[in-house]
Amino acid sequence: MDFSGYDLILTPNHRLSAVLKKSTPVYSLSQWLEKAHAEFFSSKTLLNPHRQLFLISTLMKEHFPDYAGLASLVQSAWRTCLHYKVDLESSTFDKNDDTQLFQSIAKLISKYYRKYNLMDPEHLMSQLNLPPKTGLYGFQSTTPLEQQLLLGGIAINPPLFVDKTKQSVFTDPEIEFKTMALWSAKQSKNKQIACVIPDLDAQRNKLEYYFDAILGNSTSVTFSAVKKLSDYYFIEDILELLSSHHNDLNQKPSEWANTFQHFLVRDVLTSEEYQLKEKFKEILTLYKQYDFIGKNLTHEEAIGELKILCDRTPFQIQASEHAHIHVISVLESKGLWFDAAWITGLDSRHWPRQSKPNPFLPFPHTPRVEPDFNSIANEIIYSYPLQAQDVNVIPHELLNSIPVENIILNWPMPTVGARFIAPLIDNLPVDLSFLKHHGSQIFKDHIACPFRAFAKHRLHALKVEEPQMGLNALQKGNTAHEILENIWKALQSKQNLIIVEPEKLILLVNKIINNSLKKFDKTVQPIFIRAEKSRLEKLALDWLELEKSRENFTVIATEEVLETGLGHLPLKLRIDRIDKIGENKYLIIDYKTSQYDIRGDYLDEPQLPLYAVVSGKSVDKIAYAYLRTGNSKLKEIPVGDLKQQWESELLKIADDFLKGNAEVKPKYGEETCRMCDLHSLCRIKSFPSEHEL
């Protein structure tokens, strides 16, 4: 591309500025701002995002300690307000407690900026003008603040390359990614290939797994998604070493950086370790700049801040110059060009692209961004899955005019050293003394796949839960069960529900919810507790409205524990609720808080059929209670002759499990596997051999 006639070229990101490498000076916007600060505003201290976050975190620890963990959200809200020219003194921040809190923190930050002569890239941007003959390459969506600065520049439009486009549809994201990986591996090494992933950070590990399975430890592929610096084992070891050398010093950050510098390894390093060591040196240099806060740190505080800095520093090992397959994010793809590109996730999950709402802002703050890949390659394949996480996917309207040409590439079967794998014995009987659980989950897992029941209830294989902000799904489900248990302990019957005054019912529900959420006070931030309280109040009141429409009932048991057995399998069951609905007639209810409805084979969720068989009561009906905010429902099933059928099938399942059947046999094929947590253990997953490609 010809850039003659321009004195300066600006791009939106570092990757694009590095790729251009023209005789005309080329900078990313952030690089140019740093250069402009050094030339025109050196009397002020420039806070890059790291130093700014350190300042905000320090101020919040001192003035708002209960909310110190939300410093990154405050920083995001602060920068958004500057980019969208929002008056931080505006009354719009009176919307709720969270927005008022942010306004108070923002005033504190502004005061600190004035006192210590600080500025950030946003304030710098508002005081600059572009030099004459500045070309703007790769800018598509910009904020009002960026538009103000870039107004004096000249937009350089990339050429349109596309000769051929097609779309391919897959049953789920796993098959979509596998096919993309196989397709990429089959392309000529003389071609530059892009694989564009909308949520690359979240999918990186999975994609690395697929490409490694096909290409092995190859230099043919590079991943542009960066990892946190602290996620590299080499950096973890350094931080552990620094933590172990405790002392009682109380020093400035720069002095701590000098102390830590002495512990860096000097041994022979691999290429990756060398790159990480050099990056860690940069971190220590950056750490020295934290002196501006004017505060000494203890060893524990110094290590804590250093870990936070490594946690928030993205880093990527330098890719091989021989790579011809480039797995990149949507943002990184802007302005780049390739011979062919595969764009995944062209559906409603990812488009239009919008960032998550910030609870500290009283307004939506991000524009809708639609897909635009017309300049990325000569040949483009768009793809999307029909289902993701058991939810139907809606393709983006861009695909309406693009021909469908489904790509079918079979994932090769495994070969481990030999062409054939010896059969495994899947019928080792159960020693009951080693069984950890005797609940209905054994039946549910065995029905889904015998191997799943074997792995979870005999090998005790557990899912590694990913930490998340707020309450996780299990905590939310258990809390909802606890709240409904206590509500019906108080109300006891439909008659009492109907006669209680609405105001008193709301007070009762609120009191029970508050009591149930108290246990999270020390582990969950108040902002998430408030959000969960609001959700649970609406959920409970919606559910009680549905209960008013039922036939008369009396709740005779909630969360009742039943110790019994089926065949030779001892059981310990917990029944959510038992209602008496007539003379010697009972209804057993099971609460469902997840987004899943029973499809017709009631043994897929065997709790209720199992309870009906072993409870000893005259169970007239079972009912699945789907708890959905604004869309709750109760699905009742008359037991009748089904009880005998259920008993026969459940006895067979119990006997099958006790005999040790561990066959890999998912009931609904790929759909069952998609909902399983045992992928790394299960034999159904395969690796391809090199000669099968």
XYZ file of C-alpha atoms in Angstrom:
693
model
C 0.000 0.000 0.000
C 1.309 3.466 -0.932
C 1.746 5.809 2.076
C 3.699 8.488 0.219
C 2.513 12.022 0.881
C 1.992 11.441 4.608
C 4.321 12.638 7.356
C 2.841 10.276 9.972
C 0.698 7.128 9.969
C -1.426 6.244 13.020
C -3.012 2.831 13.641
C -5.404 1.670 16.401
C -3.087 -1.050 17.786
C 0.561 -2.125 18.105
C 0.196 -5.227 15.927
C -0.916 -3.241 12.894
C 1.772 -0.570 13.288
C 4.423 -3.311 13.534
C 3.149 -5.044 10.378
C 3.165 -1.904 8.224
C 6.904 -1.084 8.681
C 6.935 1.708 6.096
C 9.483 4.455 5.492
C 6.884 6.930 6.773
C 6.843 6.954 10.632
C 4.125 4.551 11.819
C 2.827 4.563 15.411
C -0.091 3.041 17.226
C -2.252 5.708 18.860
C -0.979 4.848 22.351
C 2.669 4.967 21.180
C 2.144 8.381 19.613
C 0.488 9.717 22.780
C 3.515 8.657 24.850
C 5.807 10.395 22.357
C 3.667 13.561 22.433
C 3.706 13.591 26.240
C 7.511 13.437 26.302
C 7.703 16.356 23.823
C 5.007 18.715 25.109
C 3.820 17.744 28.618
C 6.864 16.269 30.344
C 6.213 18.466 33.410
C 3.176 16.289 34.171
C 3.383 12.632 35.217
C 1.678 10.396 32.630
C -0.264 7.504 34.118
C -0.350 4.548 31.768
C -3.168 2.042 32.497
C -1.001 0.072 34.978
C -0.002 3.091 37.048
C -3.526 4.474 36.887
C -4.959 1.227 38.232
C -2.366 1.211 41.017
C -3.434 4.736 41.991
C -7.159 3.892 41.950
C -6.587 0.671 43.900
C -4.510 2.516 46.528
C -7.094 5.282 46.937
C -9.933 2.778 47.264
C -8.066 0.698 49.852
C -7.638 3.852 51.914
C -11.018 5.546 51.445
C -13.403 2.787 50.278
C -11.903 -0.458 51.653
C -15.128 -2.485 51.225
C -14.959 -1.905 47.455
C -11.180 -2.117 46.889
C -11.587 -5.324 44.871
C -13.575 -3.406 42.234
C -10.755 -1.037 41.284
C -10.580 -2.359 37.700
C -14.326 -1.692 37.215
C -13.850 1.832 38.557
C -10.941 2.374 36.157
C -13.061 1.157 33.235
C -15.901 3.508 34.227
C -13.466 6.427 34.647
C -11.923 5.935 31.197
C -15.343 5.449 29.590
C -16.582 8.748 31.026
C -13.547 10.544 29.620
C -13.865 8.891 26.201
C -17.568 9.729 25.976
C -17.144 13.224 27.481
C -19.444 12.580 30.420
C -19.576 15.277 33.095
C -18.469 13.560 36.303
C -20.404 16.168 38.305
C -23.645 15.324 36.468
C -26.826 14.450 38.391
C -27.229 11.378 36.172
C -24.988 9.592 38.686
C -27.806 9.881 41.271
C -29.396 6.806 39.676
C -28.447 4.305 42.425
C -25.943 3.559 45.199
C -23.339 2.150 42.787
C -23.301 5.157 40.466
C -23.200 7.553 43.427
C -20.268 5.594 44.859
C -18.410 5.880 41.555
C -19.023 9.638 41.431
C -17.467 9.975 44.899
C -14.433 7.920 43.846
C -14.110 9.914 40.601
C -14.021 13.188 42.553
C -11.270 11.759 44.736
C -9.252 10.698 41.660
C -9.655 14.154 40.079
C -8.510 15.813 43.292
C -5.406 13.593 43.389
C -4.646 14.367 39.730
C -4.673 18.119 40.457
C -2.664 17.825 43.676
C 0.173 15.765 42.170
C 0.134 17.125 38.592
C -0.929 13.843 36.982
C -2.523 13.123 33.614
C -3.657 10.052 31.731
C -3.817 9.289 27.982
C -7.432 10.507 27.829
C -6.613 13.931 29.287
C -3.566 14.090 27.021
C -5.700 13.250 23.984
C -8.083 16.118 24.742
C -5.194 18.650 24.629
C -3.508 17.575 21.380
C -3.940 18.182 17.673
C -2.651 15.876 14.967
C 0.298 17.053 12.880
C -0.508 17.985 9.267
C -0.541 15.128 6.738
C -1.369 12.440 9.283
C -2.792 9.267 7.748
C -5.223 7.125 9.757
C -5.111 3.437 8.887
C -7.334 0.736 10.397
C -9.613 2.963 12.524
C -13.236 1.804 12.326
C -15.127 2.403 15.586
C -13.926 5.371 17.630
C -15.170 7.165 20.751
C -16.157 10.865 20.774
C -12.820 11.774 22.391
C -10.879 9.868 19.720
C -13.017 11.435 16.987
C -12.117 14.897 18.311
C -8.404 14.121 18.054
C -8.533 12.244 14.745
C -10.684 14.867 13.027
C -7.601 16.480 11.521
C -6.307 13.189 10.070
C -6.868 11.672 6.642
C -8.562 8.262 6.592
C -6.734 5.660 4.508
C -9.138 2.963 3.401
C -7.704 -0.543 2.983
C -8.349 -2.175 -0.403
C -11.178 -4.692 -0.789
C -9.659 -8.118 -1.405
C -12.525 -10.578 -1.333
C -12.907 -12.774 -4.440
C -14.729 -15.697 -2.830
C -16.888 -16.059 0.281
C -18.883 -18.979 1.647
C -20.442 -20.079 4.892
C -20.289 -23.388 6.710
C -22.641 -24.517 9.491
C -21.764 -26.949 12.301
C -23.713 -28.735 15.012
C -21.686 -27.194 17.865
C -18.610 -24.974 18.490
C -16.308 -27.951 19.121
C -16.859 -29.365 15.617
C -16.600 -25.841 14.176
C -13.161 -25.309 15.785
C -11.898 -28.785 14.914
C -12.876 -28.388 11.256
C -11.263 -24.940 11.110
C -8.042 -26.386 12.551
C -8.024 -29.277 10.049
C -8.781 -26.919 7.145
C -5.922 -24.615 8.186
C -3.470 -27.512 8.449
C -4.339 -28.636 4.899
C -3.589 -25.217 3.338
C -0.315 -24.630 1.516
C 2.521 -23.331 3.689
C 3.041 -20.655 1.058
C -0.320 -19.156 2.036
C -0.869 -16.838 4.994
C -3.996 -18.045 6.819
C -6.068 -16.174 9.427
C -8.387 -17.886 11.903
C -10.477 -15.139 13.522
C -12.099 -16.006 16.865
C -14.474 -13.458 18.502
C -13.793 -14.756 22.050
C -10.202 -15.881 21.558
C -9.069 -15.252 25.143
C -11.713 -17.670 26.424
C -11.118 -20.275 23.684
C -7.315 -20.138 23.473
C -6.552 -23.271 25.528
C -9.083 -25.351 23.597
C -7.751 -24.153 20.232
C -4.138 -24.795 21.241
C -5.223 -28.335 22.154
C -6.752 -28.912 18.700
C -3.840 -27.435 16.735
C -1.310 -29.373 18.840
C -3.254 -32.563 18.146
C -2.955 -31.962 14.403
C 0.410 -30.260 14.010
C 2.254 -31.318 17.153
C 4.850 -28.880 18.493
C 4.883 -26.978 15.217
C 6.116 -23.498 14.317
C 3.417 -23.286 11.640
C 0.797 -21.680 13.912
C 0.857 -18.610 16.135
C -1.762 -17.457 18.642
C -2.243 -13.731 19.011
C -4.392 -13.992 22.113
C -2.182 -13.088 25.015
C -2.001 -14.723 28.416
C -1.574 -12.971 31.722
C 2.124 -12.748 32.553
C 1.384 -14.450 35.884
C -0.040 -17.486 34.045
C 3.423 -18.546 32.860
C 5.099 -21.080 35.159
C 8.453 -19.274 34.900
C 6.901 -16.083 36.319
C 5.021 -18.058 38.975
C 8.366 -19.493 40.124
C 9.962 -16.045 40.303
C 7.079 -14.634 42.348
C 7.218 -17.649 44.671
C 10.971 -17.121 45.127
C 10.490 -13.439 45.958
C 7.679 -14.251 48.402
C 9.817 -16.786 50.258
C 12.597 -14.246 51.005
C 10.604 -12.286 53.558
C 12.100 -9.294 55.375
C 10.857 -6.469 57.607
C 11.834 -3.568 55.342
C 9.429 -0.739 54.619
C 10.455 0.802 51.296
C 9.364 2.778 48.261
C 8.278 0.703 45.231
C 11.503 1.668 43.392
C 13.593 0.362 46.292
C 11.635 -2.895 46.306
C 12.213 -3.194 42.547
C 15.961 -2.936 43.116
C 15.720 -5.554 45.887
C 13.775 -7.945 43.662
C 16.189 -7.399 40.750
C 18.930 -9.304 42.611
C 16.862 -12.503 42.689
C 16.422 -12.854 38.921
C 17.953 -16.082 37.617
C 21.185 -15.904 35.658
C 21.313 -19.538 34.504
C 21.072 -20.764 30.922
C 17.520 -20.114 29.733
C 15.322 -21.392 26.947
C 14.066 -18.901 24.377
C 10.697 -18.679 26.128
C 12.274 -18.220 29.576
C 14.577 -15.515 28.232
C 11.615 -13.580 26.806
C 9.749 -13.904 30.112
C 12.767 -12.775 32.123
C 13.169 -9.677 29.926
C 9.459 -8.898 30.315
C 9.760 -9.256 34.078
C 12.631 -6.755 34.007
C 10.266 -4.346 32.223
C 7.722 -4.953 34.976
C 10.293 -4.023 37.631
C 11.165 -0.860 35.687
C 7.473 0.002 35.577
C 7.209 -0.837 39.280
C 9.838 1.813 40.075
C 7.478 4.431 38.669
C 4.955 3.675 41.427
C 6.865 6.068 43.721
C 4.547 8.848 42.538
C 1.949 7.640 45.038
C 4.275 8.706 47.876
C 3.761 5.583 49.994
C 6.166 3.031 51.468
C 5.266 -0.658 51.249
C 5.924 -3.649 53.480
C 7.336 -6.812 51.906
C 3.876 -8.375 51.841
C 2.334 -5.273 50.243
C 5.176 -5.016 47.714
C 4.787 -8.654 46.640
C 1.004 -8.224 46.480
C 1.252 -5.208 44.161
C 3.873 -6.962 42.017
C 1.586 -9.989 41.632
C -1.310 -7.706 40.675
C 0.879 -6.012 38.077
C 1.890 -9.392 36.589
C -1.751 -10.452 36.709
C -2.800 -7.443 34.657
C 0.067 -7.509 32.181
C -0.745 -9.349 28.951
C 2.156 -11.136 27.301
C 2.699 -13.376 24.336
C 5.788 -15.412 23.521
C 7.239 -14.129 20.250
C 5.950 -16.220 17.383
C 8.114 -18.085 14.916
C 8.824 -16.233 11.689
C 7.902 -19.472 9.883
C 4.264 -19.379 11.076
C 1.718 -19.216 8.287
C -1.450 -19.908 10.352
C -2.425 -16.956 12.542
C -5.137 -17.427 15.175
C -6.242 -13.893 16.035
C -9.040 -11.928 17.675
C -11.485 -9.651 15.851
C -9.736 -6.521 17.118
C -6.320 -7.764 15.996
C -7.634 -8.595 12.526
C -8.410 -4.965 11.657
C -6.210 -3.688 8.828
C -4.331 -7.001 8.361
C -4.464 -9.019 5.163
C -4.066 -12.717 4.345
C -4.452 -15.141 1.470
C -7.413 -16.850 3.161
C -9.373 -16.350 6.362
C -11.832 -18.378 8.445
C -14.166 -16.218 10.586
C -15.854 -18.211 13.368
C -18.881 -17.360 15.496
C -20.855 -15.295 12.962
C -23.953 -15.429 15.176
C -26.003 -13.620 17.805
C -23.686 -14.681 20.648
C -20.910 -12.444 19.358
C -22.537 -9.875 17.046
C -23.260 -7.036 17.361
C -20.230 -6.711 19.634
C -20.750 -4.820 22.886
C -18.759 -4.779 26.099
C -20.398 -5.863 29.336
C -22.379 -3.161 31.188
C -20.478 -1.424 33.957
C -22.553 -1.214 37.191
C -20.902 2.104 38.056
C -22.274 3.808 34.941
C -25.890 5.016 34.715
C -26.014 4.703 30.926
C -25.101 2.319 28.089
C -21.694 3.363 26.813
C -20.606 1.231 23.896
C -21.832 1.393 20.289
C -22.976 -1.705 18.447
C -20.203 -3.014 16.184
C -21.193 -5.159 13.213
C -18.864 -7.599 11.399
C -16.767 -6.112 8.601
C -14.093 -8.385 7.113
C -14.125 -7.297 3.470
C -10.465 -6.301 3.559
C -8.951 -9.290 5.331
C -8.394 -11.845 2.549
C -9.061 -12.997 -1.002
C -10.969 -16.043 0.263
C -13.212 -15.966 3.356
C -15.103 -18.744 5.127
C -17.740 -17.660 7.659
C -19.001 -20.231 10.163
C -21.294 -20.654 13.158
C -22.708 -23.544 15.237
C -26.386 -24.491 15.371
C -26.194 -24.885 19.156
C -23.880 -23.676 21.922
C -24.252 -24.698 25.576
C -27.629 -26.262 24.833
C -29.023 -23.019 23.376
C -30.057 -22.552 19.740
C -27.826 -20.084 17.870
C -29.114 -17.408 15.484
C -26.819 -16.703 12.479
C -25.930 -13.092 11.713
C -27.898 -11.452 8.904
C -24.637 -10.909 6.992
C -24.823 -14.595 6.066
C -28.204 -14.224 4.316
C -26.538 -13.421 0.984
C -23.566 -15.794 1.288
C -23.778 -19.289 -0.250
C -23.623 -22.318 2.051
C -20.845 -24.808 1.329
C -20.515 -27.021 4.363
C -16.981 -28.273 4.992
C -16.773 -31.825 6.328
C -13.371 -32.951 7.556
C -13.300 -35.985 9.823
C -11.304 -35.745 13.013
C -8.920 -38.740 12.809
C -9.097 -41.629 15.252
C -6.345 -42.010 17.870
C -3.187 -44.005 17.395
C -0.906 -44.302 20.399
C 2.273 -46.093 19.378
C 0.357 -48.901 17.671
C -2.399 -48.997 15.108
C -4.781 -50.891 17.375
C -5.574 -50.260 21.025
C -6.195 -53.226 23.277
C -9.796 -53.419 24.529
C -10.426 -52.280 28.079
C -12.336 -54.267 30.687
C -15.370 -52.183 31.660
C -17.078 -54.508 34.133
C -15.335 -54.370 37.518
C -17.971 -54.820 40.263
C -18.454 -52.098 42.877
C -17.168 -52.453 46.437
C -19.949 -50.603 48.298
C -17.618 -49.604 51.114
C -15.721 -47.357 48.674
C -18.774 -45.563 47.316
C -18.611 -41.901 48.305
C -22.205 -40.990 47.439
C -25.408 -43.001 47.305
C -27.728 -40.346 45.840
C -29.895 -40.032 42.764
C -26.935 -38.516 40.891
C -25.569 -42.040 40.372
C -28.674 -42.896 38.323
C -28.594 -39.608 36.390
C -24.926 -40.024 35.455
C -25.269 -43.722 34.547
C -28.261 -43.003 32.311
C -26.337 -40.234 30.533
C -23.234 -42.424 30.108
C -22.068 -45.410 32.201
C -18.482 -44.150 32.103
C -19.571 -40.828 33.615
C -21.083 -42.634 36.623
C -17.948 -44.792 36.954
C -15.609 -41.780 36.850
C -17.597 -39.570 39.199
C -18.835 -42.091 41.783
C -16.012 -44.654 41.794
C -12.960 -42.656 40.735
C -14.369 -39.508 42.417
C -13.387 -37.351 39.425
C -14.397 -33.774 40.120
C -14.870 -30.758 37.910
C -12.393 -27.955 38.625
C -14.606 -24.937 39.213
C -13.447 -21.691 37.641
C -13.502 -18.742 40.050
C -15.944 -16.007 39.168
C -17.194 -12.742 40.529
C -20.336 -12.993 42.636
C -22.169 -16.222 43.408
C -21.519 -19.234 41.189
C -24.292 -21.385 39.698
C -24.192 -23.955 42.525
C -24.414 -21.271 45.218
C -27.315 -19.597 43.402
C -29.187 -22.892 43.073
C -28.647 -23.915 46.704
C -29.693 -20.466 47.923
C -32.923 -20.593 45.893
C -33.709 -24.034 47.391
C -33.037 -22.750 50.905
C -35.256 -19.696 50.422
C -38.211 -21.729 49.135
C -37.741 -24.232 51.967
C -38.021 -21.466 54.563
C -40.896 -19.720 52.799
C -42.990 -22.903 52.917
C -41.990 -23.638 56.481
C -43.603 -20.279 57.244
C -46.660 -20.503 54.931
C -47.349 -24.288 55.009
C -50.308 -24.275 52.600
C -51.909 -22.645 49.575
C -54.677 -21.301 51.807
C -52.194 -19.405 53.968
C -50.448 -18.102 50.857
C -53.695 -16.669 49.475
C -54.820 -14.935 52.664
C -51.501 -13.290 53.553
C -51.426 -9.585 52.666
C -49.126 -8.695 49.732
C -47.046 -6.268 51.836
C -46.513 -8.878 54.548
C -45.609 -11.500 51.955
C -42.932 -9.202 50.496
C -41.566 -8.532 53.988
C -41.463 -12.282 54.703
C -39.679 -13.045 51.425
C -37.156 -10.223 51.960
C -36.382 -11.373 55.506
C -35.769 -14.952 54.375
C -33.601 -13.825 51.439
C -31.515 -11.559 53.689
C -30.947 -14.407 56.156
C -29.924 -16.786 53.353
C -27.439 -14.333 51.840
C -25.737 -13.459 55.144
C -23.300 -16.358 54.771
C -21.774 -14.650 51.722
C -21.105 -11.279 53.421
C -17.395 -11.981 53.952
C -16.696 -13.651 50.607
C -18.787 -11.770 48.024
C -18.682 -8.039 47.245
C -21.804 -6.060 48.364
C -22.580 -5.051 44.777
C -23.127 -8.716 43.819
C -25.112 -9.442 46.985
C -27.494 -6.599 46.115
C -27.909 -7.855 42.556
C -28.588 -11.409 43.763
C -31.081 -10.183 46.375
C -33.027 -8.306 43.697
C -33.035 -11.379 41.420
C -34.135 -13.758 44.188
C -36.943 -11.461 45.349
C -38.461 -11.338 41.856
C -37.906 -15.085 41.387
C -39.603 -16.005 44.672
C -42.581 -13.668 44.224
C -43.100 -14.840 40.624
C -43.059 -18.442 41.821
C -45.554 -17.780 44.614
C -47.928 -16.195 42.092
C -47.779 -19.419 40.076
C -48.439 -21.486 43.242
C -51.657 -19.517 43.856
C -53.106 -20.961 40.627
C -52.649 -24.599 41.711
C -55.156 -26.924 43.308
C -55.286 -26.865 47.117
C -52.213 -28.306 48.798
C -50.458 -28.522 52.129
C -46.651 -28.691 52.274
C -45.834 -31.580 54.621
C -42.068 -31.799 54.063
C -39.213 -29.703 52.627
C -35.667 -30.916 51.999
C -36.555 -34.247 53.624
C -33.720 -36.783 53.901
C -34.662 -40.385 53.081
C -32.278 -43.285 53.710
C -33.385 -46.371 51.806
C -32.181 -48.657 49.028
C -32.992 -50.011 45.602
C -31.914 -53.566 44.882
C -28.517 -53.894 46.554
C -27.659 -50.200 46.181
C -28.020 -48.178 49.423
C -29.433 -44.692 48.890
C -29.497 -41.418 50.790
C -31.890 -39.016 49.077
C -32.982 -35.454 49.738
C -36.484 -34.604 48.532
C -37.036 -30.909 47.781
C -40.711 -30.898 48.724
C -43.733 -33.122 49.364
C -47.264 -31.704 49.069
C -50.435 -33.385 50.263
C -53.060 -32.795 47.536
C -55.907 -35.022 48.700
C -56.849 -37.877 50.968
C -53.789 -40.135 50.942
C -52.551 -38.414 47.763
C -49.141 -36.800 47.489
C -47.236 -34.670 44.991
C -43.422 -34.683 45.061
C -41.722 -31.554 43.696
C -38.143 -31.141 42.469
C -36.885 -27.567 41.951
C -34.906 -26.894 38.763
C -32.896 -23.655 38.603
C -30.751 -24.480 35.553
C -31.827 -23.731 31.974
C -32.906 -27.269 31.100
C -36.374 -28.778 30.602
C -37.225 -32.480 30.747
C -37.772 -33.592 27.180
C -40.005 -36.664 27.640
C -37.816 -39.425 29.008
C -38.310 -38.595 32.671
C -35.459 -40.889 33.680
C -33.013 -38.344 32.196
C -33.676 -36.519 35.477
C -34.367 -39.554 37.683
C -34.779 -37.877 41.088
C -38.566 -37.747 40.975
C -39.179 -41.229 39.489
C -36.740 -42.588 42.093
C -38.517 -40.794 44.951
C -41.888 -42.060 43.697
C -40.561 -45.635 43.708
C -38.829 -45.677 47.126
C -40.668 -43.061 49.229
C -43.296 -45.442 50.601
C -46.018 -42.795 50.152
C -48.977 -42.956 47.820
C -47.476 -40.627 45.233
C -50.211 -39.465 42.873
C -48.049 -37.042 40.854
C -44.497 -35.849 40.452
C -43.697 -32.299 39.358
C -40.676 -30.502 37.943
C -40.643 -26.895 39.178
C -38.738 -24.701 36.711
C -37.643 -21.534 38.504
C -37.128 -18.795 35.912
C -37.453 -15.081 36.614
C -40.596 -14.039 34.751
C -41.096 -17.462 33.180
C -41.539 -20.063 35.933
C -43.628 -23.161 35.326
C -44.681 -26.381 37.040
C -44.726 -29.544 34.951
C -46.882 -32.211 36.649
C -46.797 -35.890 35.610
C -49.408 -38.382 36.895
C -47.596 -41.448 38.217
C -50.195 -44.181 37.577
C -48.712 -47.195 35.772
C -45.396 -45.360 35.231
C -44.297 -46.282 38.756
C -43.967 -49.971 37.910
C -42.086 -49.168 34.683
C -39.746 -46.760 36.512
C -39.041 -49.302 39.250
C -38.085 -51.957 36.708
C -35.769 -49.613 34.790
C -34.184 -48.113 37.905
C -33.492 -51.569 39.340
C -31.732 -52.492 36.097
C -29.654 -49.285 36.231
C -28.673 -49.930 39.872
C -27.686 -53.500 39.027
C -25.767 -52.332 35.951
C -23.801 -49.816 38.025
C -23.065 -52.349 40.797
C -21.757 -54.864 38.252
C -19.221 -52.255 37.202
C -20.419 -51.308 33.720
C -18.163 -48.382 32.702
C -18.900 -48.397 28.986
C -18.339 -45.126 27.127
C -21.837 -44.795 25.718
C -23.294 -41.237 25.773
C -27.076 -41.458 25.514
C -27.472 -38.492 23.160
C -24.064 -38.669 21.476
C -22.244 -35.338 21.016
C -24.989 -33.482 22.898
C -24.350 -35.554 26.038
C -20.587 -35.124 25.694
C -20.954 -31.370 25.343
C -22.471 -31.181 28.833
C -19.786 -33.402 30.411
C -16.854 -32.299 32.601
C -14.701 -35.390 31.965
C -13.227 -34.657 28.524
C -9.634 -35.030 29.710
C -10.395 -38.459 31.208
C -12.828 -39.954 28.723
C -11.656 -42.325 25.957
C -14.214 -41.056 23.433
C -11.982 -38.044 22.688
C -9.308 -38.648 20.083
C -6.004 -37.371 18.733
C -5.073 -37.633 15.041
C -1.891 -39.218 13.784
C 0.365 -37.307 11.396
C 0.009 -39.717 8.467
C -3.788 -39.427 8.551
C -3.772 -35.736 7.638
